[in-house]
GROMACS .gro file of C-alpha atoms in nm:
model
  164
    1UNK     CA    1  -0.002  -0.001   0.000
    2UNK     CA    2   0.151   0.325  -0.114
    3UNK     CA    3   0.060   0.685  -0.046
    4UNK     CA    4  -0.185   0.704  -0.340
    5UNK     CA    5  -0.268   0.355  -0.446
    6UNK     CA    6  -0.260  -0.016  -0.341
    7UNK     CA    7  -0.094  -0.275  -0.561
    8UNK     CA    8  -0.281  -0.603  -0.587
    9UNK     CA    9  -0.117  -0.898  -0.765
   10UNK     CA   10  -0.343  -1.181  -0.889
   11UNK     CA   11  -0.249  -1.548  -0.889
   12UNK     CA   12  -0.152  -1.527  -1.260
   13UNK     CA   13   0.091  -1.234  -1.197
   14UNK     CA   14  -0.132  -0.949  -1.321
   15UNK     CA   15  -0.087  -0.634  -1.109
   16UNK     CA   16  -0.375  -0.401  -1.045
   17UNK     CA   17  -0.333  -0.052  -0.903
   18UNK     CA   18  -0.636   0.046  -0.693
   19UNK     CA   19  -0.663   0.407  -0.568
   20UNK     CA   20  -0.658   0.419  -0.186
   21UNK     CA   21  -0.973   0.628  -0.195
   22UNK     CA   22  -1.153   0.324  -0.343
   23UNK     CA   23  -1.009   0.097  -0.078
   24UNK     CA   24  -1.146   0.327   0.190
   25UNK     CA   25  -1.485   0.427   0.045
   26UNK     CA   26  -1.589   0.104  -0.122
   27UNK     CA   27  -1.641  -0.246  -0.004
   28UNK     CA   28  -1.339  -0.479  -0.071
   29UNK     CA   29  -1.373  -0.853  -0.051
   30UNK     CA   30  -1.061  -1.066  -0.016
   31UNK     CA   31  -1.183  -1.406  -0.146
   32UNK     CA   32  -0.856  -1.579  -0.068
   33UNK     CA   33  -0.813  -1.455   0.290
   34UNK     CA   34  -1.020  -1.712   0.470
   35UNK     CA   35  -1.031  -1.991   0.213
   36UNK     CA   36  -0.744  -2.096  -0.012
   37UNK     CA   37  -0.965  -2.305  -0.238
   38UNK     CA   38  -0.996  -2.184  -0.598
   39UNK     CA   39  -1.265  -2.284  -0.843
   40UNK     CA   40  -1.166  -2.342  -1.202
   41UNK     CA   41  -1.409  -2.343  -1.501
   42UNK     CA   42  -1.314  -2.544  -1.807
   43UNK     CA   43  -1.528  -2.487  -2.120
   44UNK     CA   44  -1.570  -2.790  -2.353
   45UNK     CA   45  -1.778  -2.824  -2.670
   46UNK     CA   46  -1.908  -3.157  -2.795
   47UNK     CA   47  -2.087  -3.250  -3.120
   48UNK     CA   48  -2.466  -3.243  -3.136
   49UNK     CA   49  -2.472  -3.614  -3.214
   50UNK     CA   50  -2.306  -3.731  -2.891
   51UNK     CA   51  -2.469  -3.858  -2.574
   52UNK     CA   52  -2.462  -3.546  -2.354
   53UNK     CA   53  -2.515  -3.721  -2.022
   54UNK     CA   54  -2.231  -3.962  -2.103
   55UNK     CA   55  -2.002  -3.673  -2.202
   56UNK     CA   56  -2.077  -3.488  -1.885
   57UNK     CA   57  -2.019  -3.795  -1.674
   58UNK     CA   58  -1.684  -3.856  -1.845
   59UNK     CA   59  -1.581  -3.501  -1.779
   60UNK     CA   60  -1.656  -3.535  -1.408
   61UNK     CA   61  -1.476  -3.866  -1.383
   62UNK     CA   62  -1.172  -3.736  -1.566
   63UNK     CA   63  -1.143  -3.447  -1.318
   64UNK     CA   64  -1.194  -3.677  -1.018
   65UNK     CA   65  -0.900  -3.888  -1.135
   66UNK     CA   66  -0.657  -3.590  -1.107
   67UNK     CA   67  -0.501  -3.595  -0.762
   68UNK     CA   68  -0.500  -3.212  -0.701
   69UNK     CA   69  -0.875  -3.181  -0.780
   70UNK     CA   70  -1.082  -3.178  -0.459
   71UNK     CA   71  -1.327  -3.458  -0.401
   72UNK     CA   72  -1.555  -3.224  -0.205
   73UNK     CA   73  -1.702  -3.019  -0.356
   74UNK     CA   74  -1.701  -3.269  -0.636
   75UNK     CA   75  -1.630  -3.171  -0.996
   76UNK     CA   76  -1.950  -3.080  -1.177
   77UNK     CA   77  -2.028  -3.067  -1.548
   78UNK     CA   78  -2.294  -2.821  -1.661
   79UNK     CA   79  -2.480  -2.766  -1.993
   80UNK     CA   80  -2.414  -2.399  -2.079
   81UNK     CA   81  -2.570  -2.355  -2.422
   82UNK     CA   82  -2.618  -2.462  -2.781
   83UNK     CA   83  -2.344  -2.312  -2.995
   84UNK     CA   84  -2.311  -2.269  -3.370
   85UNK     CA   85  -2.089  -2.576  -3.401
   86UNK     CA   86  -2.159  -2.787  -3.094
   87UNK     CA   87  -2.311  -2.814  -2.748
   88UNK     CA   88  -2.128  -2.593  -2.492
   89UNK     CA   89  -2.050  -2.764  -2.162
   90UNK     CA   90  -1.854  -2.639  -1.865
   91UNK     CA   91  -1.661  -2.836  -1.603
   92UNK     CA   92  -1.629  -2.673  -1.261
   93UNK     CA   93  -1.370  -2.807  -1.019
   94UNK     CA   94  -1.194  -2.696  -0.704
   95UNK     CA   95  -0.832  -2.706  -0.595
   96UNK     CA   96  -0.684  -2.599  -0.261
   97UNK     CA   97  -0.323  -2.537  -0.357
   98UNK     CA   98  -0.328  -2.264  -0.623
   99UNK     CA   99   0.025  -2.165  -0.531
  100UNK     CA  100   0.133  -2.490  -0.710
  101UNK     CA  101  -0.032  -2.363  -1.029
  102UNK     CA  102  -0.385  -2.351  -1.165
  103UNK     CA  103  -0.329  -2.381  -1.537
  104UNK     CA  104  -0.134  -2.705  -1.504
  105UNK     CA  105  -0.427  -2.868  -1.321
  106UNK     CA  106  -0.664  -2.755  -1.598
  107UNK     CA  107  -0.426  -2.891  -1.860
  108UNK     CA  108  -0.415  -3.230  -1.686
  109UNK     CA  109  -0.794  -3.240  -1.663
  110UNK     CA  110  -0.836  -3.148  -2.035
  111UNK     CA  111  -0.589  -3.418  -2.141
  112UNK     CA  112  -0.784  -3.673  -1.936
  113UNK     CA  113  -1.111  -3.552  -2.093
  114UNK     CA  114  -0.950  -3.576  -2.442
  115UNK     CA  115  -0.842  -3.939  -2.376
  116UNK     CA  116  -1.185  -4.038  -2.228
  117UNK     CA  117  -1.378  -3.883  -2.513
  118UNK     CA  118  -1.161  -4.059  -2.774
  119UNK     CA  119  -1.196  -4.395  -2.597
  120UNK     CA  120  -1.574  -4.356  -2.586
  121UNK     CA  121  -1.617  -4.210  -2.932
  122UNK     CA  122  -1.732  -3.865  -2.832
  123UNK     CA  123  -1.640  -3.604  -3.092
  124UNK     CA  124  -1.534  -3.246  -3.050
  125UNK     CA  125  -1.712  -3.019  -3.296
  126UNK     CA  126  -1.541  -2.830  -3.574
  127UNK     CA  127  -1.662  -2.513  -3.747
  128UNK     CA  128  -1.898  -2.580  -4.038
  129UNK     CA  129  -2.142  -2.377  -4.247
  130UNK     CA  130  -2.444  -2.483  -4.442
  131UNK     CA  131  -2.529  -2.247  -4.730
  132UNK     CA  132  -2.888  -2.237  -4.864
  133UNK     CA  133  -2.962  -2.067  -5.196
  134UNK     CA  134  -3.275  -1.862  -5.231
  135UNK     CA  135  -3.379  -2.010  -5.568
  136UNK     CA  136  -3.347  -2.342  -5.741
  137UNK     CA  137  -3.154  -2.210  -6.040
  138UNK     CA  138  -2.829  -2.395  -6.094
  139UNK     CA  139  -2.509  -2.193  -6.061
  140UNK     CA  140  -2.305  -2.134  -6.377
  141UNK     CA  141  -1.966  -2.298  -6.372
  142UNK     CA  142  -1.674  -2.065  -6.442
  143UNK     CA  143  -1.500  -2.118  -6.772
  144UNK     CA  144  -1.148  -2.229  -6.772
  145UNK     CA  145  -0.889  -1.950  -6.783
  146UNK     CA  146  -0.700  -2.153  -7.042
  147UNK     CA  147  -1.001  -2.158  -7.272
  148UNK     CA  148  -1.033  -1.780  -7.244
  149UNK     CA  149  -0.663  -1.729  -7.316
  150UNK     CA  150  -0.685  -1.946  -7.629
  151UNK     CA  151  -0.942  -1.712  -7.783
  152UNK     CA  152  -0.725  -1.405  -7.737
  153UNK     CA  153  -0.541  -1.260  -8.033
  154UNK     CA  154  -0.169  -1.207  -8.009
  155UNK     CA  155  -0.078  -0.862  -7.884
  156UNK     CA  156   0.227  -0.724  -8.060
  157UNK     CA  157   0.298  -0.474  -7.780
  158UNK     CA  158   0.326  -0.756  -7.529
  159UNK     CA  159   0.526  -0.974  -7.766
  160UNK     CA  160   0.774  -0.699  -7.862
  161UNK     CA  161   1.006  -0.768  -7.567
  162UNK     CA  162   1.016  -1.142  -7.636
  163UNK     CA  163   1.295  -1.304  -7.836
  164UNK     CA  164   1.238  -1.629  -8.010
   0.00000   0.00000   0.00000
């Protein structure tokens, strides 16, 4: 805490400068003061053709198998929405040792989900677009550039620099 501002550094190393006036006049909540546990949210998309309940169960099991993920509260998979390319799910899990890293736990969980999905035949979606035409008229195919070039007359100006 300096004369004019307070420096707050997040777990990922980002530093925020908060004016001391705000620290005095506004409510400040220190979420990590009394509880070291940290919740992590991991977004996952699956194809519309997959068994959603099975995918969600596999996500939860994959997280439970990672030793740093807390058993209580248990990891929970949630249906978040229906996206353009797939169904959007989110896995929520808790760890109690964020000082050992948060991203590395998420990476382990995602690798475990990847393996479980591949073993069970659950696909991750990929971007795709379906185009509908307003009328039933067939589209004209473009003519070959070579066919157009064959019909052109020789241009003496272009050929002047060429030596045979």
